[in-house]
Amino acid sequence: IPEPRDQQGHRKRRGSRGGRPVGLDTDDYKNRNVIERRFCHAKQWRGLATRYDKHAITYRAAVLIHAAIAWTRTLSDAP
């Protein structure tokens, strides 16, 4: 999404005090986006979203189970 012109001007005026970081690494940001999308996908899983079990160990186990399921799905999609 392109940034509006007025916001571009505000960021230029603020300089290093605001806006995007000076040393923004686009490759690292792309990798972060992949991780955030995967995490949001995990949060939508019914076992984690309902969270009937309030114990941390059980919640961690559900996260690991979901990760294993997602990993096996990606392995089965590979040629």
PDB file of C-alpha atoms in Angstrom, residues 5-54:
ATOM      1  CA  ARG A   5       2.045  12.135   0.482  1.00  0.00           C
ATOM      2  CA  ASP A   6       1.321  14.009   3.702  1.00  0.00           C
ATOM      3  CA  GLN A   7       2.703  11.132   5.777  1.00  0.00           C
ATOM      4  CA  GLN A   8       5.838  11.056   3.636  1.00  0.00           C
ATOM      5  CA  GLY A   9       6.361  14.745   4.367  1.00  0.00           C
ATOM      6  CA  HIS A  10       5.805  14.274   8.094  1.00  0.00           C
ATOM      7  CA  ARG A  11       8.345  11.449   8.193  1.00  0.00           C
ATOM      8  CA  LYS A  12      10.930  13.529   6.315  1.00  0.00           C
ATOM      9  CA  ARG A  13      10.375  16.446   8.676  1.00  0.00           C
ATOM     10  CA  ARG A  14      10.828  14.263  11.784  1.00  0.00           C
ATOM     11  CA  GLY A  15      14.010  12.759  10.433  1.00  0.00           C
ATOM     12  CA  SER A  16      15.599  10.171  12.719  1.00  0.00           C
ATOM     13  CA  ARG A  17      13.117  10.881  15.539  1.00  0.00           C
ATOM     14  CA  GLY A  18      10.197   9.110  13.892  1.00  0.00           C
ATOM     15  CA  GLY A  19       8.973   7.038  11.025  1.00  0.00           C
ATOM     16  CA  ARG A  20      10.742   4.020   9.669  1.00  0.00           C
ATOM     17  CA  PRO A  21      14.063   3.037  11.193  1.00  0.00           C
ATOM     18  CA  VAL A  22      17.097   4.353   9.362  1.00  0.00           C
ATOM     19  CA  GLY A  23      18.619   0.896   8.969  1.00  0.00           C
ATOM     20  CA  LEU A  24      15.513  -0.911   7.720  1.00  0.00           C
ATOM     21  CA  ASP A  25      16.584  -4.221   6.194  1.00  0.00           C
ATOM     22  CA  THR A  26      13.900  -5.272   3.716  1.00  0.00           C
ATOM     23  CA  ASP A  27      15.011  -8.926   3.637  1.00  0.00           C
ATOM     24  CA  ASP A  28      14.748  -9.227   7.415  1.00  0.00           C
ATOM     25  CA  TYR A  29      11.350  -7.546   7.284  1.00  0.00           C
ATOM     26  CA  LYS A  30      10.132 -10.069   4.701  1.00  0.00           C
ATOM     27  CA  ASN A  31      11.244 -12.923   6.953  1.00  0.00           C
ATOM     28  CA  ARG A  32       9.468 -11.314   9.896  1.00  0.00           C
ATOM     29  CA  ASN A  33       6.292 -11.083   7.846  1.00  0.00           C
ATOM     30  CA  VAL A  34       6.428 -14.819   7.106  1.00  0.00           C
ATOM     31  CA  ILE A  35       6.802 -15.604  10.802  1.00  0.00           C
ATOM     32  CA  GLU A  36       3.976 -13.261  11.793  1.00  0.00           C
ATOM     33  CA  ARG A  37       1.630 -14.795   9.206  1.00  0.00           C
ATOM     34  CA  ARG A  38       2.441 -18.302  10.442  1.00  0.00           C
ATOM     35  CA  PHE A  39       1.860 -17.221  14.054  1.00  0.00           C
ATOM     36  CA  CYS A  40      -1.511 -15.693  13.153  1.00  0.00           C
ATOM     37  CA  HIS A  41      -2.417 -18.931  11.392  1.00  0.00           C
ATOM     38  CA  ALA A  42      -1.518 -20.880  14.534  1.00  0.00           C
ATOM     39  CA  LYS A  43      -3.643 -18.595  16.714  1.00  0.00           C
ATOM     40  CA  GLN A  44      -6.668 -19.409  14.555  1.00  0.00           C
ATOM     41  CA  TRP A  45      -6.335 -23.136  15.227  1.00  0.00           C
ATOM     42  CA  ARG A  46      -9.335 -24.275  17.253  1.00  0.00           C
ATOM     43  CA  GLY A  47      -7.243 -26.006  19.922  1.00  0.00           C
ATOM     44  CA  LEU A  48      -5.408 -22.775  20.664  1.00  0.00           C
ATOM     45  CA  ALA A  49      -8.181 -20.273  20.000  1.00  0.00           C
ATOM     46  CA  THR A  50     -10.633 -21.813  22.478  1.00  0.00           C
ATOM     47  CA  ARG A  51      -7.986 -22.476  25.120  1.00  0.00           C
ATOM     48  CA  TYR A  52     -10.176 -24.349  27.543  1.00  0.00           C
ATOM     49  CA  ASP A  53      -7.094 -25.623  29.331  1.00  0.00           C
ATOM     50  CA  LYS A  54      -5.478 -22.859  31.331  1.00  0.00           C
TER      51      LYS A  54
END
